[in-house]
């Protein structure tokens, strides 16, 4: 008995150590990939002064990353399922780290854009596998808490991108927004090789037709959304991209509903849990990305803060996930993800609506602070339970592609949010004066608030949590982390 107890204790300690290392490695990788979505935005003037280039070139330093990242997410997840998640995670991390160094050393605007596109490729392979590797390393009973920490780190990266980019550009050099990734990547690469366990999905062959249809469709949609605000929604290239992308995605859905081994089985969307959380994620990122994009400009261009000052004043919003998201993960373990996610999204919507109400050309920080705090708590309550809901709504062997699909929808939502809210901003206001900016900002924020409220409604479609006894029985029968009903 004593020997058995000792062996059991050693195994448990090893398991805990593996879970901690998996959390650290995947959080660092997720932080790097999420950060680079918006980190460049506040550095664009400095990049233009140093490397030259027209306005379109500067926009592509942001868009090239978004485009390749969004387009290849599901393909990256499928590669991991087929050839080994740890192996592909390491490959994606290596590509991302190398491309970050290339971006930092770029001699011209063209080479910077190319490096950013390669960064997106690495992130697309790496990012969806962070969740599947983390899920494999953590016992089901503790996943909510661990997802809370993982979600906090990723949420902080998305929201603090403008602050980090602005601070490094202002006090050091714009090159360091890319150099920052290199030591993190060089540390994480050997740790991933030594500390992460290998896992695979179903082992099915790669779905080449499905991959081409999904990648082509996402490329058309994201390209059209990225170029629409700059080129105009009636531009022939923009319209062609959107129409062709929509047609290819429709073809992907039709093909995947009939194929024997599709990359993304359409039957997953018959699960109310899977469909509901993906709809909520898409709408959440529409509202959040568009709002951050405009509010960071409002604080600098209208209220006169430096990039660093603006980022610090947004910390009650952007830094809140570090405090609240771990608690949200614990709550989701106890009461289920649906009520926590829905409450977070309603709070996020309320915060954006409040900000739209108080935004003026000379608004004091004290007036804005309640809106920032409410939005921060809401965002924090969303991130951790959302990850839990995605991973628990499918079987273990399908978690890779489920993560890839959810991340792809988030990226499309982010691009759509910036495009839609920028268009509303331009139609109602502009950059001519502080008042003109506010005139465009307020209806855009109201729109963002409404979209996030719709995300909360979508979250309520997710079935309520099963009773503990039935959930435990189901989990034992399927060896899956069934924390929520899946309504298959």
Tab-separated table of C-alpha atoms in Angstrom:
chain	number	residue	atom	x	y	z
A	1	UNK	CA	0.000	0.000	0.000
A	2	UNK	CA	2.802	2.402	0.898
A	3	UNK	CA	4.588	1.708	-2.377
A	4	UNK	CA	1.361	2.185	-4.330
A	5	UNK	CA	0.736	5.454	-2.514
A	6	UNK	CA	4.247	6.652	-3.309
A	7	UNK	CA	3.864	5.767	-6.984
A	8	UNK	CA	0.471	7.497	-7.079
A	9	UNK	CA	1.927	10.613	-5.440
A	10	UNK	CA	4.836	10.690	-7.885
A	11	UNK	CA	2.492	10.328	-10.847
A	12	UNK	CA	0.261	13.090	-9.524
A	13	UNK	CA	3.215	15.422	-8.996
A	14	UNK	CA	4.500	14.687	-12.504
A	15	UNK	CA	1.049	15.378	-13.922
A	16	UNK	CA	0.837	18.697	-12.069
A	17	UNK	CA	4.292	19.720	-13.275
A	18	UNK	CA	3.344	18.845	-16.844
A	19	UNK	CA	0.181	20.915	-16.590
A	20	UNK	CA	2.101	23.912	-15.224
A	21	UNK	CA	4.690	23.729	-17.980
A	22	UNK	CA	1.978	23.345	-20.633
A	23	UNK	CA	0.209	26.424	-19.245
A	24	UNK	CA	3.395	28.501	-19.264
A	25	UNK	CA	4.494	27.480	-22.761
A	26	UNK	CA	1.088	27.781	-24.427
A	27	UNK	CA	0.354	31.090	-22.677
A	28	UNK	CA	3.631	32.584	-23.882
A	29	UNK	CA	2.982	31.381	-27.439
A	30	UNK	CA	-0.613	32.604	-27.357
A	31	UNK	CA	0.507	35.969	-25.995
A	32	UNK	CA	2.982	36.412	-28.852
A	33	UNK	CA	0.455	35.535	-31.553
A	34	UNK	CA	-2.388	37.614	-30.085
A	35	UNK	CA	-0.149	40.608	-29.353
A	36	UNK	CA	0.923	40.975	-32.967
A	37	UNK	CA	-2.650	41.582	-34.122
A	38	UNK	CA	-2.630	45.211	-32.952
A	39	UNK	CA	0.898	45.914	-31.675
A	40	UNK	CA	1.893	47.628	-34.935
A	41	UNK	CA	-0.955	50.148	-35.030
A	42	UNK	CA	0.628	52.785	-32.783
A	43	UNK	CA	4.051	52.357	-34.444
A	44	UNK	CA	2.915	53.151	-37.999
A	45	UNK	CA	4.046	56.825	-38.037
A	46	UNK	CA	7.541	55.854	-36.845
A	47	UNK	CA	7.743	53.002	-39.394
A	48	UNK	CA	6.749	55.383	-42.190
A	49	UNK	CA	9.377	57.930	-41.130
A	50	UNK	CA	12.078	55.256	-41.060
A	51	UNK	CA	11.186	53.021	-44.022
A	52	UNK	CA	8.983	55.264	-46.142
A	53	UNK	CA	5.999	53.906	-48.030
A	54	UNK	CA	2.517	55.124	-48.878
A	55	UNK	CA	-0.534	54.846	-46.633
A	56	UNK	CA	-1.534	51.582	-48.335
A	57	UNK	CA	1.881	50.110	-47.550
A	58	UNK	CA	1.506	50.999	-43.884
A	59	UNK	CA	-1.944	49.421	-43.748
A	60	UNK	CA	-0.482	46.224	-45.179
A	61	UNK	CA	1.992	45.958	-42.300
A	62	UNK	CA	-1.108	45.283	-40.187
A	63	UNK	CA	-3.236	43.496	-42.781
A	64	UNK	CA	-0.613	41.040	-44.058
A	65	UNK	CA	-0.443	39.422	-40.625
A	66	UNK	CA	-4.221	39.363	-40.152
A	67	UNK	CA	-4.742	37.874	-43.607
A	68	UNK	CA	-2.375	34.910	-43.416
A	69	UNK	CA	-3.251	34.276	-39.768
A	70	UNK	CA	-7.009	34.081	-40.397
A	71	UNK	CA	-6.768	32.138	-43.654
A	72	UNK	CA	-4.488	29.339	-42.414
A	73	UNK	CA	-5.808	28.750	-38.870
A	74	UNK	CA	-7.956	25.735	-39.705
A	75	UNK	CA	-5.260	24.314	-41.973
A	76	UNK	CA	-2.704	24.672	-39.179
A	77	UNK	CA	-4.983	22.842	-36.766
A	78	UNK	CA	-5.578	20.072	-39.322
A	79	UNK	CA	-1.828	19.651	-39.847
A	80	UNK	CA	-1.348	19.293	-36.096
A	81	UNK	CA	-4.080	16.681	-35.831
A	82	UNK	CA	-2.534	14.691	-38.673
A	83	UNK	CA	1.224	14.945	-38.022
A	84	UNK	CA	1.427	15.651	-34.296
A	85	UNK	CA	0.322	18.710	-32.369
A	86	UNK	CA	3.566	19.262	-30.485
A	87	UNK	CA	5.619	18.843	-33.652
A	88	UNK	CA	3.568	21.387	-35.603
A	89	UNK	CA	3.370	23.736	-32.611
A	90	UNK	CA	7.174	23.816	-32.468
A	91	UNK	CA	7.360	24.362	-36.238
A	92	UNK	CA	4.866	27.234	-36.085
A	93	UNK	CA	6.683	28.804	-33.123
A	94	UNK	CA	10.010	28.595	-34.981
A	95	UNK	CA	8.550	30.224	-38.103
A	96	UNK	CA	6.928	32.970	-36.028
A	97	UNK	CA	10.141	33.690	-34.101
A	98	UNK	CA	12.286	33.784	-37.246
A	99	UNK	CA	9.805	36.038	-39.050
A	100	UNK	CA	9.753	38.395	-36.042
A	101	UNK	CA	13.537	38.776	-36.306
A	102	UNK	CA	13.212	39.378	-40.046
A	103	UNK	CA	10.594	42.072	-39.419
A	104	UNK	CA	12.832	43.783	-36.874
A	105	UNK	CA	15.709	43.876	-39.378
A	106	UNK	CA	13.581	44.750	-42.420
A	107	UNK	CA	15.483	47.217	-44.660
A	108	UNK	CA	12.354	48.438	-46.440
A	109	UNK	CA	8.592	48.525	-46.240
A	110	UNK	CA	8.195	45.675	-48.746
A	111	UNK	CA	10.377	43.287	-46.769
A	112	UNK	CA	8.545	44.269	-43.564
A	113	UNK	CA	5.200	43.395	-45.138
A	114	UNK	CA	6.603	40.046	-46.330
A	115	UNK	CA	7.944	39.260	-42.857
A	116	UNK	CA	4.580	40.128	-41.327
A	117	UNK	CA	2.854	37.710	-43.715
A	118	UNK	CA	5.242	34.919	-42.697
A	119	UNK	CA	4.615	35.797	-39.033
A	120	UNK	CA	0.926	35.177	-39.700
A	121	UNK	CA	1.702	31.758	-41.178
A	122	UNK	CA	3.633	30.743	-38.070
A	123	UNK	CA	0.921	32.060	-35.765
A	124	UNK	CA	-1.790	30.227	-37.717
A	125	UNK	CA	-0.043	26.900	-37.129
A	126	UNK	CA	0.912	27.646	-33.527
A	127	UNK	CA	-2.156	29.375	-32.076
A	128	UNK	CA	-4.937	26.748	-32.441
A	129	UNK	CA	-2.631	24.054	-31.072
A	130	UNK	CA	-2.039	25.932	-27.801
A	131	UNK	CA	-5.505	24.973	-26.564
A	132	UNK	CA	-5.336	21.337	-27.657
A	133	UNK	CA	-1.916	20.836	-26.056
A	134	UNK	CA	-3.098	22.535	-22.874
A	135	UNK	CA	-6.272	20.443	-22.768
A	136	UNK	CA	-4.278	17.229	-23.139
A	137	UNK	CA	-2.041	18.169	-20.192
A	138	UNK	CA	-4.675	19.298	-17.687
A	139	UNK	CA	-7.241	17.100	-15.876
A	140	UNK	CA	-10.850	17.911	-16.778
A	141	UNK	CA	-11.708	19.093	-13.254
A	142	UNK	CA	-9.077	21.855	-13.387
A	143	UNK	CA	-9.478	23.047	-16.961
A	144	UNK	CA	-11.704	26.002	-16.129
A	145	UNK	CA	-9.089	27.533	-13.844
A	146	UNK	CA	-6.254	26.862	-16.296
A	147	UNK	CA	-8.272	28.212	-19.230
A	148	UNK	CA	-8.884	31.273	-17.059
A	149	UNK	CA	-5.179	31.993	-16.800
A	150	UNK	CA	-4.604	31.195	-20.479
A	151	UNK	CA	-7.527	33.423	-21.453
A	152	UNK	CA	-6.295	36.240	-19.225
A	153	UNK	CA	-2.896	36.233	-20.907
A	154	UNK	CA	-4.398	36.157	-24.405
A	155	UNK	CA	-6.969	38.827	-23.587
A	156	UNK	CA	-4.268	41.049	-22.152
A	157	UNK	CA	-2.181	40.595	-25.315
A	158	UNK	CA	-5.037	41.591	-27.629
A	159	UNK	CA	-6.055	44.595	-25.591
A	160	UNK	CA	-2.575	45.852	-24.653
A	161	UNK	CA	-1.117	45.637	-28.150
A	162	UNK	CA	-1.451	49.403	-28.778
A	163	UNK	CA	0.084	50.184	-25.355
A	164	UNK	CA	3.094	47.898	-25.805
A	165	UNK	CA	3.636	49.027	-29.388
A	166	UNK	CA	3.315	52.694	-28.468
A	167	UNK	CA	5.578	52.469	-25.412
A	168	UNK	CA	8.356	50.619	-27.223
A	169	UNK	CA	8.151	52.980	-30.190
A	170	UNK	CA	8.122	56.076	-27.999
A	171	UNK	CA	10.883	55.109	-25.571
A	172	UNK	CA	13.075	52.643	-27.506
A	173	UNK	CA	12.455	51.941	-31.200
A	174	UNK	CA	9.688	50.480	-33.360
A	175	UNK	CA	12.039	47.583	-34.151
A	176	UNK	CA	11.552	46.306	-30.595
A	177	UNK	CA	7.872	45.509	-31.127
A	178	UNK	CA	9.249	42.612	-33.195
A	179	UNK	CA	12.481	41.937	-31.308
A	180	UNK	CA	10.322	41.332	-28.219
A	181	UNK	CA	9.138	38.023	-29.692
A	182	UNK	CA	12.603	36.642	-30.357
A	183	UNK	CA	13.860	35.894	-26.812
A	184	UNK	CA	10.399	34.618	-25.844
A	185	UNK	CA	10.396	32.260	-28.809
A	186	UNK	CA	13.975	31.081	-28.229
A	187	UNK	CA	13.131	30.222	-24.619
A	188	UNK	CA	9.811	28.540	-25.468
A	189	UNK	CA	11.161	26.340	-28.298
A	190	UNK	CA	13.366	23.980	-26.225
A	191	UNK	CA	10.834	23.985	-23.395
A	192	UNK	CA	8.105	22.884	-25.814
A	193	UNK	CA	10.300	20.050	-27.067
A	194	UNK	CA	11.138	18.849	-23.555
A	195	UNK	CA	7.973	19.566	-21.565
A	196	UNK	CA	4.978	19.111	-23.888
A	197	UNK	CA	3.499	15.684	-24.596
A	198	UNK	CA	2.754	14.719	-28.189
A	199	UNK	CA	-0.860	14.143	-29.218
A	200	UNK	CA	-2.789	13.657	-32.447
A	201	UNK	CA	-6.336	13.870	-33.720
A	202	UNK	CA	-8.211	11.268	-35.714
A	203	UNK	CA	-5.270	10.461	-37.973
A	204	UNK	CA	-7.401	11.013	-41.068
A	205	UNK	CA	-5.785	12.112	-44.319
A	206	UNK	CA	-5.583	15.817	-45.021
A	207	UNK	CA	-8.745	17.105	-46.659
A	208	UNK	CA	-7.205	18.861	-49.679
A	209	UNK	CA	-10.473	20.043	-51.342
A	210	UNK	CA	-11.833	21.281	-48.008
A	211	UNK	CA	-8.560	23.040	-47.209
A	212	UNK	CA	-8.516	24.833	-50.566
A	213	UNK	CA	-12.168	25.879	-50.293
A	214	UNK	CA	-11.856	27.107	-46.702
A	215	UNK	CA	-8.538	28.897	-47.247
A	216	UNK	CA	-9.690	30.512	-50.484
A	217	UNK	CA	-12.998	31.577	-48.953
A	218	UNK	CA	-11.382	33.054	-45.842
A	219	UNK	CA	-8.802	34.832	-47.989
A	220	UNK	CA	-11.506	36.500	-50.081
A	221	UNK	CA	-13.611	37.542	-47.084
A	222	UNK	CA	-10.732	38.839	-44.970
A	223	UNK	CA	-9.042	40.582	-47.925
A	224	UNK	CA	-12.304	42.332	-48.809
A	225	UNK	CA	-12.902	43.373	-45.191
A	226	UNK	CA	-9.347	44.659	-44.811
A	227	UNK	CA	-9.381	46.666	-48.046
A	228	UNK	CA	-13.003	47.850	-47.910
A	229	UNK	CA	-12.524	50.897	-45.631
A	230	UNK	CA	-9.501	52.130	-47.626
A	231	UNK	CA	-10.576	51.333	-51.200
A	232	UNK	CA	-14.340	51.692	-50.815
A	233	UNK	CA	-16.970	48.967	-50.601
A	234	UNK	CA	-17.942	49.442	-54.257
A	235	UNK	CA	-14.374	48.944	-55.498
A	236	UNK	CA	-14.317	46.127	-58.050
A	237	UNK	CA	-11.481	44.230	-56.344
A	238	UNK	CA	-13.148	44.476	-52.928
A	239	UNK	CA	-16.516	43.328	-54.280
A	240	UNK	CA	-14.924	40.481	-56.223
A	241	UNK	CA	-13.016	39.314	-53.147
A	242	UNK	CA	-16.109	39.369	-50.921
A	243	UNK	CA	-18.370	37.643	-53.449
A	244	UNK	CA	-15.799	35.013	-54.411
A	245	UNK	CA	-14.892	34.423	-50.749
A	246	UNK	CA	-18.537	33.991	-49.820
A	247	UNK	CA	-19.100	31.570	-52.693
A	248	UNK	CA	-16.055	29.484	-51.745
A	249	UNK	CA	-17.149	29.308	-48.109
A	250	UNK	CA	-20.620	28.239	-49.203
A	251	UNK	CA	-18.959	25.551	-51.321
A	252	UNK	CA	-16.884	24.516	-48.304
A	253	UNK	CA	-20.017	24.084	-46.181
A	254	UNK	CA	-21.739	22.050	-48.914
A	255	UNK	CA	-18.682	19.897	-49.518
A	256	UNK	CA	-17.999	19.317	-45.803
A	257	UNK	CA	-21.592	18.244	-45.174
A	258	UNK	CA	-21.175	15.431	-47.715
A	259	UNK	CA	-17.489	14.416	-47.497
A	260	UNK	CA	-16.543	11.217	-45.681
A	261	UNK	CA	-13.629	12.772	-43.729
A	262	UNK	CA	-13.954	16.583	-43.935
A	263	UNK	CA	-11.506	18.981	-42.314
A	264	UNK	CA	-14.359	20.594	-40.347
A	265	UNK	CA	-17.342	18.241	-39.945
A	266	UNK	CA	-20.540	20.265	-40.314
A	267	UNK	CA	-22.237	17.986	-37.808
A	268	UNK	CA	-20.320	19.845	-35.085
A	269	UNK	CA	-22.596	22.817	-35.665
A	270	UNK	CA	-25.623	20.682	-34.834
A	271	UNK	CA	-24.357	20.940	-31.269
A	272	UNK	CA	-25.973	23.992	-29.674
A	273	UNK	CA	-22.913	24.355	-27.458
A	274	UNK	CA	-20.467	24.469	-30.377
A	275	UNK	CA	-22.644	26.662	-32.585
A	276	UNK	CA	-23.555	29.022	-29.754
A	277	UNK	CA	-20.032	29.675	-28.481
A	278	UNK	CA	-18.673	30.176	-32.003
A	279	UNK	CA	-21.409	32.676	-32.835
A	280	UNK	CA	-20.739	34.483	-29.562
A	281	UNK	CA	-16.975	34.542	-30.249
A	282	UNK	CA	-17.431	35.958	-33.742
A	283	UNK	CA	-19.723	38.749	-32.531
A	284	UNK	CA	-17.582	39.493	-29.456
A	285	UNK	CA	-14.507	40.108	-31.599
A	286	UNK	CA	-16.479	42.266	-34.024
A	287	UNK	CA	-17.400	44.620	-31.202
A	288	UNK	CA	-14.150	44.446	-29.217
A	289	UNK	CA	-11.586	44.821	-32.008
A	290	UNK	CA	-13.429	47.688	-33.660
A	291	UNK	CA	-13.790	49.495	-30.323
A	292	UNK	CA	-10.130	49.137	-29.321
A	293	UNK	CA	-9.058	50.288	-32.786
A	294	UNK	CA	-11.045	53.549	-32.483
A	295	UNK	CA	-10.653	54.204	-28.745
A	296	UNK	CA	-6.852	54.036	-28.880
A	297	UNK	CA	-6.974	56.749	-31.552
A	298	UNK	CA	-9.534	58.770	-29.572
A	299	UNK	CA	-7.338	58.914	-26.491
A	300	UNK	CA	-4.329	60.051	-28.510
A	301	UNK	CA	-5.783	62.141	-31.311
A	302	UNK	CA	-8.631	63.819	-29.404
A	303	UNK	CA	-7.684	63.804	-25.725
A	304	UNK	CA	-4.000	64.454	-26.431
A	305	UNK	CA	-2.401	61.544	-24.566
A	306	UNK	CA	0.878	60.046	-25.744
A	307	UNK	CA	0.784	56.357	-26.795
A	308	UNK	CA	2.121	55.340	-23.393
A	309	UNK	CA	-0.295	57.607	-21.490
A	310	UNK	CA	-3.230	56.329	-23.529
A	311	UNK	CA	-2.262	52.714	-22.899
A	312	UNK	CA	-1.897	53.266	-19.175
A	313	UNK	CA	-5.312	54.926	-18.976
A	314	UNK	CA	-6.865	51.946	-20.753
A	315	UNK	CA	-5.433	49.486	-18.205
A	316	UNK	CA	-8.703	49.236	-16.202
A	317	UNK	CA	-10.096	47.674	-19.385
A	318	UNK	CA	-7.103	45.936	-20.898
A	319	UNK	CA	-5.494	44.758	-17.661
A	320	UNK	CA	-8.647	43.483	-15.995
A	321	UNK	CA	-8.394	39.969	-17.517
A	322	UNK	CA	-5.259	39.313	-15.463
A	323	UNK	CA	-7.285	39.832	-12.273
A	324	UNK	CA	-10.725	38.505	-13.142
A	325	UNK	CA	-10.235	35.779	-15.777
A	326	UNK	CA	-8.770	33.167	-13.375
A	327	UNK	CA	-11.789	33.719	-11.101
A	328	UNK	CA	-14.039	33.367	-14.136
A	329	UNK	CA	-12.402	30.021	-14.899
A	330	UNK	CA	-13.114	28.764	-11.383
A	331	UNK	CA	-16.723	29.944	-11.666
A	332	UNK	CA	-17.154	28.138	-14.975
A	333	UNK	CA	-15.956	24.904	-13.346
A	334	UNK	CA	-18.589	25.308	-10.626
A	335	UNK	CA	-21.656	26.738	-12.361
A	336	UNK	CA	-20.934	26.108	-16.043
A	337	UNK	CA	-19.610	28.372	-18.781
A	338	UNK	CA	-22.873	29.690	-20.195
A	339	UNK	CA	-23.898	32.071	-17.380
A	340	UNK	CA	-20.350	33.402	-16.950
A	341	UNK	CA	-19.856	34.060	-20.676
A	342	UNK	CA	-23.292	35.639	-21.071
A	343	UNK	CA	-22.794	37.882	-18.032
A	344	UNK	CA	-19.384	38.958	-19.328
A	345	UNK	CA	-20.725	39.824	-22.764
A	346	UNK	CA	-23.633	41.822	-21.345
A	347	UNK	CA	-21.170	43.759	-19.165
A	348	UNK	CA	-18.892	44.376	-22.169
A	349	UNK	CA	-21.867	45.684	-24.133
A	350	UNK	CA	-22.883	47.940	-21.229
A	351	UNK	CA	-19.336	49.304	-20.939
A	352	UNK	CA	-19.142	50.182	-24.622
A	353	UNK	CA	-22.577	51.786	-24.492
A	354	UNK	CA	-21.547	53.844	-21.466
A	355	UNK	CA	-18.363	54.963	-23.247
A	356	UNK	CA	-20.409	56.071	-26.263
A	357	UNK	CA	-22.601	58.118	-23.923
A	358	UNK	CA	-19.755	59.946	-22.121
A	359	UNK	CA	-17.321	60.393	-25.043
A	360	UNK	CA	-16.792	64.071	-25.830
A	361	UNK	CA	-13.978	66.155	-27.261
A	362	UNK	CA	-12.817	67.058	-23.738
A	363	UNK	CA	-14.023	64.124	-21.599
A	364	UNK	CA	-12.153	63.732	-18.317
A	365	UNK	CA	-10.588	60.418	-17.412
A	366	UNK	CA	-12.782	60.173	-14.309
A	367	UNK	CA	-15.872	60.190	-16.525
A	368	UNK	CA	-14.486	57.397	-18.724
A	369	UNK	CA	-13.208	55.204	-15.879
A	370	UNK	CA	-16.509	53.390	-15.020
A	371	UNK	CA	-16.951	52.388	-18.661
A	372	UNK	CA	-13.402	51.030	-18.814
A	373	UNK	CA	-13.826	49.010	-15.611
A	374	UNK	CA	-17.181	47.538	-16.685
A	375	UNK	CA	-15.776	46.610	-20.112
A	376	UNK	CA	-12.676	45.081	-18.523
A	377	UNK	CA	-14.661	42.873	-16.164
A	378	UNK	CA	-16.903	41.812	-19.036
A	379	UNK	CA	-14.005	40.886	-21.299
A	380	UNK	CA	-12.344	38.953	-18.478
A	381	UNK	CA	-15.497	36.940	-17.757
A	382	UNK	CA	-15.716	35.972	-21.425
A	383	UNK	CA	-12.245	34.664	-22.278
A	384	UNK	CA	-11.709	31.709	-19.939
A	385	UNK	CA	-15.175	30.097	-20.033
A	386	UNK	CA	-15.321	30.570	-23.815
A	387	UNK	CA	-12.213	28.421	-24.273
A	388	UNK	CA	-13.681	25.823	-21.923
A	389	UNK	CA	-16.967	25.742	-23.840
A	390	UNK	CA	-15.250	25.296	-27.205
A	391	UNK	CA	-13.079	22.416	-26.057
A	392	UNK	CA	-15.782	20.654	-24.047
A	393	UNK	CA	-18.345	20.770	-26.874
A	394	UNK	CA	-16.471	18.232	-29.054
A	395	UNK	CA	-14.725	14.887	-28.670
A	396	UNK	CA	-10.999	14.904	-27.753
A	397	UNK	CA	-9.882	13.899	-31.242
A	398	UNK	CA	-11.830	16.856	-32.707
A	399	UNK	CA	-10.471	19.500	-30.352
A	400	UNK	CA	-7.703	20.605	-32.712
A	401	UNK	CA	-9.999	21.540	-35.579
A	402	UNK	CA	-12.581	22.955	-33.149
A	403	UNK	CA	-9.918	25.300	-31.766
A	404	UNK	CA	-8.822	26.212	-35.304
A	405	UNK	CA	-12.378	26.990	-36.381
A	406	UNK	CA	-13.034	29.121	-33.299
A	407	UNK	CA	-9.798	31.068	-33.772
A	408	UNK	CA	-10.549	31.586	-37.462
A	409	UNK	CA	-13.987	32.990	-36.636
A	410	UNK	CA	-12.423	35.311	-34.052
A	411	UNK	CA	-9.956	36.640	-36.627
A	412	UNK	CA	-12.677	37.158	-39.204
A	413	UNK	CA	-14.704	38.896	-36.489
A	414	UNK	CA	-11.779	41.199	-35.682
A	415	UNK	CA	-11.297	42.165	-39.324
A	416	UNK	CA	-15.052	42.623	-39.751
A	417	UNK	CA	-15.260	44.762	-36.613
A	418	UNK	CA	-12.522	47.144	-37.718
A	419	UNK	CA	-14.024	47.372	-41.215
A	420	UNK	CA	-17.628	47.955	-40.117
A	421	UNK	CA	-16.887	50.362	-37.287
A	422	UNK	CA	-14.364	52.300	-39.388
A	423	UNK	CA	-17.017	52.672	-42.096
A	424	UNK	CA	-19.584	53.948	-39.571
A	425	UNK	CA	-16.964	56.304	-38.157
A	426	UNK	CA	-16.134	57.678	-41.636
A	427	UNK	CA	-19.805	58.089	-42.576
A	428	UNK	CA	-20.681	60.089	-39.444
A	429	UNK	CA	-17.400	61.836	-38.635
A	430	UNK	CA	-13.709	61.909	-39.462
A	431	UNK	CA	-10.271	63.199	-38.537
A	432	UNK	CA	-10.897	66.873	-39.425
A	433	UNK	CA	-11.349	67.999	-35.820
A	434	UNK	CA	-11.793	66.632	-32.307
A	435	UNK	CA	-15.564	67.088	-32.510
A	436	UNK	CA	-15.698	65.411	-35.907
A	437	UNK	CA	-13.850	62.399	-34.475
A	438	UNK	CA	-16.305	62.167	-31.575
A	439	UNK	CA	-19.244	62.469	-33.991
A	440	UNK	CA	-18.000	59.344	-35.766
A	441	UNK	CA	-16.830	57.511	-32.646
A	442	UNK	CA	-20.110	57.550	-30.740
A	443	UNK	CA	-22.329	55.761	-33.313
A	444	UNK	CA	-19.501	53.279	-33.960
A	445	UNK	CA	-19.315	52.427	-30.242
A	446	UNK	CA	-23.105	52.100	-30.057
A	447	UNK	CA	-22.884	49.620	-32.924
A	448	UNK	CA	-20.113	47.734	-31.144
A	449	UNK	CA	-22.206	47.616	-27.977
A	450	UNK	CA	-25.188	46.226	-29.885
A	451	UNK	CA	-23.096	43.545	-31.581
A	452	UNK	CA	-21.612	42.382	-28.262
A	453	UNK	CA	-25.133	42.290	-26.769
A	454	UNK	CA	-26.085	39.957	-29.646
A	455	UNK	CA	-23.076	37.838	-28.698
A	456	UNK	CA	-24.513	37.534	-25.177
A	457	UNK	CA	-27.831	36.372	-26.635
A	458	UNK	CA	-25.960	33.783	-28.722
A	459	UNK	CA	-24.233	32.550	-25.553
A	460	UNK	CA	-27.632	31.954	-23.964
A	461	UNK	CA	-28.376	29.448	-26.740
A	462	UNK	CA	-25.734	27.155	-25.220
A	463	UNK	CA	-27.445	24.429	-23.165
A	464	UNK	CA	-27.294	24.660	-19.384
A	465	UNK	CA	-24.785	22.556	-17.508
A	466	UNK	CA	-25.735	18.989	-16.698
A	467	UNK	CA	-25.914	17.799	-13.153
A	468	UNK	CA	-22.600	16.652	-11.776
A	469	UNK	CA	-23.556	12.975	-11.673
A	470	UNK	CA	-24.737	12.778	-15.249
A	471	UNK	CA	-21.806	14.827	-16.497
A	472	UNK	CA	-19.324	12.600	-14.718
A	473	UNK	CA	-20.942	9.478	-16.134
A	474	UNK	CA	-20.850	10.910	-19.640
A	475	UNK	CA	-17.220	11.936	-19.274
A	476	UNK	CA	-16.259	8.447	-18.107
A	477	UNK	CA	-18.104	6.826	-20.999
A	478	UNK	CA	-16.497	8.992	-23.685
A	479	UNK	CA	-13.192	9.975	-22.047
A	480	UNK	CA	-14.062	13.503	-23.196
A	481	UNK	CA	-14.082	16.703	-21.135
A	482	UNK	CA	-17.855	17.008	-21.233
A	483	UNK	CA	-18.499	20.013	-19.030
A	484	UNK	CA	-21.506	21.342	-20.932
A	485	UNK	CA	-24.352	19.617	-22.743
A	486	UNK	CA	-23.603	19.265	-26.434
A	487	UNK	CA	-27.076	18.488	-27.821
A	488	UNK	CA	-25.821	16.246	-30.578
